[in-house]
Amino acid sequence: MLLIGICDGDTAVRIMLGDFIRRYRDETGLTVQILAYDNGEKLLLHYPFEMDLIFLEIPFTGMKGIEIARRIREVDTHVGIVFLTSVFSHVFEAYEVRASNYFIKPLKYSRFLKEVEQARTRRGQNRFFLESNNTGVYKIYTKTIRYIETEGHNTRIHTETDSILCHKHLKEHQQLLFEPYFVRCHTGFIVNLLFFEKLERNDLILSTGEKIPVSRQRKKETVNKIKDLYSQ
């Protein structure tokens, strides 16, 4: 799972980068989630977790891109920041906030591709925990968890590549997974909303096509979590 943010006041730029990301996803088969914002204030308001890469416009009419980047660096020292600009005068400011790179508009897919590949390399810095059972010991990155479900007296962790039996109760997982993209949508399920595709009636459908039940008691909380994560 790669989580990529786009923050640019130009709708055409957001659409172009979104097309680049979808092309990359189709070419590689990787799960890539997009979070798009039309101004920096919204990005900061909805930034309670680590992204892998952010494409950030510098000359916003409100809060300047450099100031937005400084605020991001206060809570996230690892995310790659690529500045988007139309003029060279902003380039040297990028070094102040340890930006990964800068793009002079118009954008090109070849340069985009290079930045995403570097983000994949940095991805190993994301938070992980160890889980053990009778079979072995597993290193699990939180972003790769699709969902966790109750299985008899145990639970099962479904990641992008594995399905791991666990002797913890679901409540213990809930306490461990403090990232805001996790929600307990049902008595027997915790789901990672980074894989969210749509909510239909009482089914939460993931980008993988899997359906996770949402109970009536937990539906309001689930909907609010989705809106908080994806509101623009």
PDB file of C-alpha atoms in Angstrom:
ATOM      1  CA  MET A   1       0.000   0.000   0.000  1.00  0.00           C
ATOM      2  CA  LEU A   2       1.269   3.434  -0.978  1.00  0.00           C
ATOM      3  CA  LEU A   3      -0.522   6.525   0.298  1.00  0.00           C
ATOM      4  CA  ILE A   4       0.004   9.575  -1.929  1.00  0.00           C
ATOM      5  CA  GLY A   5      -1.298  13.075  -1.222  1.00  0.00           C
ATOM      6  CA  ILE A   6      -1.991  15.755  -3.834  1.00  0.00           C
ATOM      7  CA  CYS A   7      -2.359  19.348  -2.665  1.00  0.00           C
ATOM      8  CA  ASP A   8      -2.809  21.888  -5.451  1.00  0.00           C
ATOM      9  CA  GLY A   9      -5.330  24.637  -6.058  1.00  0.00           C
ATOM     10  CA  ASP A  10      -5.475  23.858  -9.781  1.00  0.00           C
ATOM     11  CA  THR A  11      -8.129  21.250 -10.564  1.00  0.00           C
ATOM     12  CA  ALA A  12      -6.369  20.289 -13.804  1.00  0.00           C
ATOM     13  CA  VAL A  13      -3.151  19.505 -11.910  1.00  0.00           C
ATOM     14  CA  ARG A  14      -4.998  17.335  -9.373  1.00  0.00           C
ATOM     15  CA  ILE A  15      -6.690  15.456 -12.204  1.00  0.00           C
ATOM     16  CA  MET A  16      -3.399  14.956 -14.077  1.00  0.00           C
ATOM     17  CA  LEU A  17      -1.595  13.610 -10.989  1.00  0.00           C
ATOM     18  CA  GLY A  18      -4.577  11.397 -10.211  1.00  0.00           C
ATOM     19  CA  ASP A  19      -4.329   9.988 -13.757  1.00  0.00           C
ATOM     20  CA  PHE A  20      -0.580   9.421 -13.258  1.00  0.00           C
ATOM     21  CA  ILE A  21      -1.265   7.499 -10.035  1.00  0.00           C
ATOM     22  CA  ARG A  22      -3.969   5.355 -11.631  1.00  0.00           C
ATOM     23  CA  ARG A  23      -1.654   4.610 -14.573  1.00  0.00           C
ATOM     24  CA  TYR A  24       1.106   3.620 -12.153  1.00  0.00           C
ATOM     25  CA  ARG A  25      -1.328   1.417 -10.238  1.00  0.00           C
ATOM     26  CA  ASP A  26      -2.426  -0.321 -13.465  1.00  0.00           C
ATOM     27  CA  GLU A  27       1.169  -0.832 -14.619  1.00  0.00           C
ATOM     28  CA  THR A  28       2.489  -2.237 -11.346  1.00  0.00           C
ATOM     29  CA  GLY A  29      -0.569  -3.912  -9.795  1.00  0.00           C
ATOM     30  CA  LEU A  30       0.253  -2.183  -6.485  1.00  0.00           C
ATOM     31  CA  THR A  31      -2.386  -0.795  -4.154  1.00  0.00           C
ATOM     32  CA  VAL A  32      -2.073   2.993  -4.259  1.00  0.00           C
ATOM     33  CA  GLN A  33      -4.441   5.271  -2.351  1.00  0.00           C
ATOM     34  CA  ILE A  34      -4.943   8.930  -3.330  1.00  0.00           C
ATOM     35  CA  LEU A  35      -5.862  11.765  -0.969  1.00  0.00           C
ATOM     36  CA  ALA A  36      -6.433  15.048  -2.850  1.00  0.00           C
ATOM     37  CA  TYR A  37      -6.851  18.550  -1.413  1.00  0.00           C
ATOM     38  CA  ASP A  38      -7.383  21.918  -3.081  1.00  0.00           C
ATOM     39  CA  ASN A  39      -5.661  23.910  -0.325  1.00  0.00           C
ATOM     40  CA  GLY A  40      -3.043  23.440   2.371  1.00  0.00           C
ATOM     41  CA  GLU A  41      -5.333  24.117   5.324  1.00  0.00           C
ATOM     42  CA  LYS A  42      -7.420  21.071   4.449  1.00  0.00           C
ATOM     43  CA  LEU A  43      -4.298  18.938   4.090  1.00  0.00           C
ATOM     44  CA  LEU A  44      -3.087  19.959   7.559  1.00  0.00           C
ATOM     45  CA  LEU A  45      -6.526  19.482   9.110  1.00  0.00           C
ATOM     46  CA  HIS A  46      -6.736  15.911   7.808  1.00  0.00           C
ATOM     47  CA  TYR A  47      -3.120  14.892   8.385  1.00  0.00           C
ATOM     48  CA  PRO A  48      -3.099  12.739  11.543  1.00  0.00           C
ATOM     49  CA  PHE A  49      -1.032   9.926   9.996  1.00  0.00           C
ATOM     50  CA  GLU A  50       2.020   9.374   7.808  1.00  0.00           C
ATOM     51  CA  MET A  51       1.776   9.570   4.050  1.00  0.00           C
ATOM     52  CA  ASP A  52       4.393   8.105   1.737  1.00  0.00           C
ATOM     53  CA  LEU A  53       4.544  11.022  -0.684  1.00  0.00           C
ATOM     54  CA  ILE A  54       2.951  14.469  -1.054  1.00  0.00           C
ATOM     55  CA  PHE A  55       2.821  16.612  -4.175  1.00  0.00           C
ATOM     56  CA  LEU A  56       2.467  20.145  -2.807  1.00  0.00           C
ATOM     57  CA  GLU A  57       1.920  23.401  -4.677  1.00  0.00           C
ATOM     58  CA  ILE A  58       4.152  26.215  -3.412  1.00  0.00           C
ATOM     59  CA  PRO A  59       2.371  29.506  -4.204  1.00  0.00           C
ATOM     60  CA  PHE A  60      -1.004  29.007  -2.524  1.00  0.00           C
ATOM     61  CA  THR A  61      -3.163  32.115  -2.182  1.00  0.00           C
ATOM     62  CA  GLY A  62      -3.746  31.359   1.508  1.00  0.00           C
ATOM     63  CA  MET A  63      -1.102  29.662   3.627  1.00  0.00           C
ATOM     64  CA  LYS A  64       2.086  29.372   1.565  1.00  0.00           C
ATOM     65  CA  GLY A  65       3.296  25.949   0.481  1.00  0.00           C
ATOM     66  CA  ILE A  66       6.580  26.355   2.359  1.00  0.00           C
ATOM     67  CA  GLU A  67       4.728  27.037   5.612  1.00  0.00           C
ATOM     68  CA  ILE A  68       2.470  24.034   4.995  1.00  0.00           C
ATOM     69  CA  ALA A  69       5.571  21.883   4.493  1.00  0.00           C
ATOM     70  CA  ARG A  70       7.069  23.174   7.751  1.00  0.00           C
ATOM     71  CA  ARG A  71       3.890  22.191   9.621  1.00  0.00           C
ATOM     72  CA  ILE A  72       3.985  18.740   8.028  1.00  0.00           C
ATOM     73  CA  ARG A  73       7.626  18.274   9.028  1.00  0.00           C
ATOM     74  CA  GLU A  74       6.664  18.948  12.665  1.00  0.00           C
ATOM     75  CA  VAL A  75       4.566  15.757  12.722  1.00  0.00           C
ATOM     76  CA  ASP A  76       6.097  13.668   9.928  1.00  0.00           C
ATOM     77  CA  THR A  77       9.837  13.620   9.317  1.00  0.00           C
ATOM     78  CA  HIS A  78       9.838  10.789   6.780  1.00  0.00           C
ATOM     79  CA  VAL A  79       7.240  11.660   4.140  1.00  0.00           C
ATOM     80  CA  GLY A  80       8.560  12.640   0.729  1.00  0.00           C
ATOM     81  CA  ILE A  81       7.531  16.168  -0.288  1.00  0.00           C
ATOM     82  CA  VAL A  82       7.628  17.159  -3.942  1.00  0.00           C
ATOM     83  CA  PHE A  83       6.916  20.819  -4.603  1.00  0.00           C
ATOM     84  CA  LEU A  84       4.878  21.853  -7.632  1.00  0.00           C
ATOM     85  CA  THR A  85       5.695  25.286  -9.011  1.00  0.00           C
ATOM     86  CA  SER A  86       5.547  27.316 -12.207  1.00  0.00           C
ATOM     87  CA  VAL A  87       8.537  29.546 -11.458  1.00  0.00           C
ATOM     88  CA  PHE A  88      12.166  28.860 -10.530  1.00  0.00           C
ATOM     89  CA  SER A  89      12.193  31.500  -7.769  1.00  0.00           C
ATOM     90  CA  HIS A  90      10.611  29.053  -5.308  1.00  0.00           C
ATOM     91  CA  VAL A  91      13.077  26.231  -5.868  1.00  0.00           C
ATOM     92  CA  PHE A  92      15.654  27.186  -3.245  1.00  0.00           C
ATOM     93  CA  GLU A  93      12.987  27.430  -0.529  1.00  0.00           C
ATOM     94  CA  ALA A  94      12.410  23.706  -0.920  1.00  0.00           C
ATOM     95  CA  TYR A  95      15.698  22.869   0.771  1.00  0.00           C
ATOM     96  CA  GLU A  96      14.556  24.555   4.000  1.00  0.00           C
ATOM     97  CA  VAL A  97      11.983  21.815   4.617  1.00  0.00           C
ATOM     98  CA  ARG A  98      14.024  18.909   3.226  1.00  0.00           C
ATOM     99  CA  ALA A  99      11.840  18.497   0.169  1.00  0.00           C
ATOM    100  CA  SER A 100      12.579  15.409  -1.899  1.00  0.00           C
ATOM    101  CA  ASN A 101      12.351  17.313  -5.164  1.00  0.00           C
ATOM    102  CA  TYR A 102      10.423  19.931  -7.103  1.00  0.00           C
ATOM    103  CA  PHE A 103       8.501  19.803 -10.372  1.00  0.00           C
ATOM    104  CA  ILE A 104       8.337  22.736 -12.737  1.00  0.00           C
ATOM    105  CA  LYS A 105       4.917  22.634 -14.405  1.00  0.00           C
ATOM    106  CA  PRO A 106       3.837  21.184 -16.802  1.00  0.00           C
ATOM    107  CA  LEU A 107       4.187  17.772 -15.195  1.00  0.00           C
ATOM    108  CA  LYS A 108       5.738  14.712 -16.822  1.00  0.00           C
ATOM    109  CA  TYR A 109       4.965  11.084 -16.037  1.00  0.00           C
ATOM    110  CA  SER A 110       8.650  10.040 -16.173  1.00  0.00           C
ATOM    111  CA  ARG A 111       9.575  12.375 -13.295  1.00  0.00           C
ATOM    112  CA  PHE A 112       6.489  11.372 -11.350  1.00  0.00           C
ATOM    113  CA  LEU A 113       7.495   7.721 -11.741  1.00  0.00           C
ATOM    114  CA  LYS A 114      10.939   8.373 -10.263  1.00  0.00           C
ATOM    115  CA  GLU A 115       9.484  10.026  -7.151  1.00  0.00           C
ATOM    116  CA  VAL A 116       6.989   7.235  -6.526  1.00  0.00           C
ATOM    117  CA  GLU A 117       9.699   4.589  -6.823  1.00  0.00           C
ATOM    118  CA  GLN A 118      11.769   6.467  -4.237  1.00  0.00           C
ATOM    119  CA  ALA A 119       8.706   6.596  -1.972  1.00  0.00           C
ATOM    120  CA  ARG A 120       8.428   2.816  -2.259  1.00  0.00           C
ATOM    121  CA  THR A 121      12.032   2.553  -1.060  1.00  0.00           C
ATOM    122  CA  ARG A 122      11.267   4.721   1.973  1.00  0.00           C
ATOM    123  CA  ARG A 123       8.132   2.745   2.723  1.00  0.00           C
ATOM    124  CA  GLY A 124       9.942   0.407   5.104  1.00  0.00           C
ATOM    125  CA  GLN A 125      10.019   3.230   7.651  1.00  0.00           C
ATOM    126  CA  ASN A 126       6.266   2.903   8.253  1.00  0.00           C
ATOM    127  CA  ARG A 127       5.120   1.638  11.642  1.00  0.00           C
ATOM    128  CA  PHE A 128       5.074  -2.097  12.219  1.00  0.00           C
ATOM    129  CA  PHE A 129       4.592  -4.572  15.046  1.00  0.00           C
ATOM    130  CA  LEU A 130       5.481  -8.214  15.626  1.00  0.00           C
ATOM    131  CA  GLU A 131       2.843 -10.913  15.871  1.00  0.00           C
ATOM    132  CA  SER A 132       3.504 -14.536  16.825  1.00  0.00           C
ATOM    133  CA  ASN A 133       1.506 -17.761  16.779  1.00  0.00           C
ATOM    134  CA  ASN A 134       2.251 -21.489  16.749  1.00  0.00           C
ATOM    135  CA  THR A 135       3.550 -21.221  13.179  1.00  0.00           C
ATOM    136  CA  GLY A 136       6.074 -18.406  13.560  1.00  0.00           C
ATOM    137  CA  VAL A 137       6.758 -14.705  14.123  1.00  0.00           C
ATOM    138  CA  TYR A 138       5.537 -12.072  11.675  1.00  0.00           C
ATOM    139  CA  LYS A 139       6.512  -8.447  11.041  1.00  0.00           C
ATOM    140  CA  ILE A 140       3.334  -6.587  10.107  1.00  0.00           C
ATOM    141  CA  TYR A 141       3.264  -3.042   8.722  1.00  0.00           C
ATOM    142  CA  THR A 142       0.050  -1.343   9.804  1.00  0.00           C
ATOM    143  CA  LYS A 143      -0.664   0.152   6.374  1.00  0.00           C
ATOM    144  CA  THR A 144      -0.661  -3.314   4.780  1.00  0.00           C
ATOM    145  CA  ILE A 145      -3.473  -4.621   7.014  1.00  0.00           C
ATOM    146  CA  ARG A 146      -6.717  -4.857   5.036  1.00  0.00           C
ATOM    147  CA  TYR A 147      -8.864  -6.013   7.927  1.00  0.00           C
ATOM    148  CA  ILE A 148      -8.891  -8.140  11.072  1.00  0.00           C
ATOM    149  CA  GLU A 149     -11.717 -10.517  11.908  1.00  0.00           C
ATOM    150  CA  THR A 150     -12.736 -12.716  14.800  1.00  0.00           C
ATOM    151  CA  GLU A 151     -12.142 -16.411  14.188  1.00  0.00           C
ATOM    152  CA  GLY A 152     -13.494 -18.587  17.001  1.00  0.00           C
ATOM    153  CA  HIS A 153     -11.606 -17.640  20.168  1.00  0.00           C
ATOM    154  CA  ASN A 154      -8.846 -16.087  18.052  1.00  0.00           C
ATOM    155  CA  THR A 155      -8.521 -13.386  15.412  1.00  0.00           C
ATOM    156  CA  ARG A 156      -7.082 -13.354  11.913  1.00  0.00           C
ATOM    157  CA  ILE A 157      -5.064 -10.486  10.408  1.00  0.00           C
ATOM    158  CA  HIS A 158      -5.481 -10.123   6.653  1.00  0.00           C
ATOM    159  CA  THR A 159      -2.628  -8.136   5.067  1.00  0.00           C
ATOM    160  CA  GLU A 160      -1.892  -7.383   1.412  1.00  0.00           C
ATOM    161  CA  THR A 161       0.148 -10.582   1.143  1.00  0.00           C
ATOM    162  CA  ASP A 162      -0.743 -12.852   4.062  1.00  0.00           C
ATOM    163  CA  SER A 163      -3.433 -14.148   6.418  1.00  0.00           C
ATOM    164  CA  ILE A 164      -2.121 -14.557   9.966  1.00  0.00           C
ATOM    165  CA  LEU A 165      -3.831 -16.311  12.864  1.00  0.00           C
ATOM    166  CA  CYS A 166      -3.512 -14.355  16.117  1.00  0.00           C
ATOM    167  CA  HIS A 167      -4.311 -15.188  19.737  1.00  0.00           C
ATOM    168  CA  LYS A 168      -5.247 -11.592  20.626  1.00  0.00           C
ATOM    169  CA  HIS A 169      -8.843 -10.472  21.055  1.00  0.00           C
ATOM    170  CA  LEU A 170     -10.231  -7.838  18.718  1.00  0.00           C
ATOM    171  CA  LYS A 171     -10.288  -5.284  21.550  1.00  0.00           C
ATOM    172  CA  GLU A 172      -6.508  -5.713  21.971  1.00  0.00           C
ATOM    173  CA  HIS A 173      -5.974  -5.044  18.268  1.00  0.00           C
ATOM    174  CA  GLN A 174      -8.189  -1.982  18.540  1.00  0.00           C
ATOM    175  CA  GLN A 175      -5.954  -0.552  21.252  1.00  0.00           C
ATOM    176  CA  LEU A 176      -2.781  -1.344  19.301  1.00  0.00           C
ATOM    177  CA  LEU A 177      -3.957   0.148  16.005  1.00  0.00           C
ATOM    178  CA  PHE A 178      -4.228   3.806  16.973  1.00  0.00           C
ATOM    179  CA  GLU A 179      -3.937   5.123  13.398  1.00  0.00           C
ATOM    180  CA  PRO A 180      -7.105   7.010  12.413  1.00  0.00           C
ATOM    181  CA  TYR A 181      -7.622   4.951   9.269  1.00  0.00           C
ATOM    182  CA  PHE A 182      -8.650   1.925  11.354  1.00  0.00           C
ATOM    183  CA  VAL A 183     -12.251   1.554  12.493  1.00  0.00           C
ATOM    184  CA  ARG A 184     -14.096  -1.221  14.269  1.00  0.00           C
ATOM    185  CA  CYS A 185     -17.098  -1.357  11.965  1.00  0.00           C
ATOM    186  CA  HIS A 186     -18.594  -4.519  13.437  1.00  0.00           C
ATOM    187  CA  THR A 187     -18.289  -6.581  16.618  1.00  0.00           C
ATOM    188  CA  GLY A 188     -16.184  -9.055  14.670  1.00  0.00           C
ATOM    189  CA  PHE A 189     -14.231  -6.759  12.303  1.00  0.00           C
ATOM    190  CA  ILE A 190     -11.642  -3.984  12.275  1.00  0.00           C
ATOM    191  CA  VAL A 191     -11.062  -2.529   8.808  1.00  0.00           C
ATOM    192  CA  ASN A 192      -8.345  -0.336   7.290  1.00  0.00           C
ATOM    193  CA  LEU A 193     -10.105   2.554   5.517  1.00  0.00           C
ATOM    194  CA  LEU A 194      -7.095   3.142   3.275  1.00  0.00           C
ATOM    195  CA  PHE A 195      -8.537   0.217   1.299  1.00  0.00           C
ATOM    196  CA  PHE A 196     -12.051   1.739   1.313  1.00  0.00           C
ATOM    197  CA  GLU A 197     -13.839   1.833  -2.027  1.00  0.00           C
ATOM    198  CA  LYS A 198     -17.503   2.345  -1.121  1.00  0.00           C
ATOM    199  CA  LEU A 199     -20.159   1.762   1.535  1.00  0.00           C
ATOM    200  CA  GLU A 200     -23.373   0.200   0.287  1.00  0.00           C
ATOM    201  CA  ARG A 201     -26.154  -0.396   2.782  1.00  0.00           C
ATOM    202  CA  ASN A 202     -24.433  -2.454   5.477  1.00  0.00           C
ATOM    203  CA  ASP A 203     -21.416  -3.580   3.461  1.00  0.00           C
ATOM    204  CA  LEU A 204     -18.077  -1.799   3.361  1.00  0.00           C
ATOM    205  CA  ILE A 205     -16.451  -2.736   0.048  1.00  0.00           C
ATOM    206  CA  LEU A 206     -12.669  -2.625  -0.204  1.00  0.00           C
ATOM    207  CA  SER A 207     -10.552  -1.863  -3.278  1.00  0.00           C
ATOM    208  CA  THR A 208      -9.775  -5.593  -3.353  1.00  0.00           C
ATOM    209  CA  GLY A 209     -13.498  -6.361  -3.836  1.00  0.00           C
ATOM    210  CA  GLU A 210     -13.865  -7.846  -0.352  1.00  0.00           C
ATOM    211  CA  LYS A 211     -17.056  -7.036   1.566  1.00  0.00           C
ATOM    212  CA  ILE A 212     -16.860  -6.245   5.281  1.00  0.00           C
ATOM    213  CA  PRO A 213     -20.101  -6.082   7.289  1.00  0.00           C
ATOM    214  CA  VAL A 214     -20.987  -2.855   9.094  1.00  0.00           C
ATOM    215  CA  SER A 215     -23.323  -3.163  12.067  1.00  0.00           C
ATOM    216  CA  ARG A 216     -26.128  -0.655  12.649  1.00  0.00           C
ATOM    217  CA  GLN A 217     -24.605   0.320  16.004  1.00  0.00           C
ATOM    218  CA  ARG A 218     -21.223   1.148  14.419  1.00  0.00           C
ATOM    219  CA  LYS A 219     -22.359   2.560  11.079  1.00  0.00           C
ATOM    220  CA  LYS A 220     -22.406   6.218  12.179  1.00  0.00           C
ATOM    221  CA  GLU A 221     -18.856   6.012  13.556  1.00  0.00           C
ATOM    222  CA  THR A 222     -17.705   4.257  10.379  1.00  0.00           C
ATOM    223  CA  VAL A 223     -19.266   6.894   8.113  1.00  0.00           C
ATOM    224  CA  ASN A 224     -17.717   9.704  10.178  1.00  0.00           C
ATOM    225  CA  LYS A 225     -14.283   8.070   9.969  1.00  0.00           C
ATOM    226  CA  ILE A 226     -14.602   7.778   6.199  1.00  0.00           C
ATOM    227  CA  LYS A 227     -15.608  11.424   5.869  1.00  0.00           C
ATOM    228  CA  ASP A 228     -12.801  12.609   8.164  1.00  0.00           C
ATOM    229  CA  LEU A 229     -10.242  10.654   6.146  1.00  0.00           C
ATOM    230  CA  TYR A 230     -11.425  11.572   2.667  1.00  0.00           C
ATOM    231  CA  SER A 231     -13.137  14.945   3.003  1.00  0.00           C
ATOM    232  CA  GLN A 232     -11.685  17.549   0.680  1.00  0.00           C
TER     233      GLN A 232
END
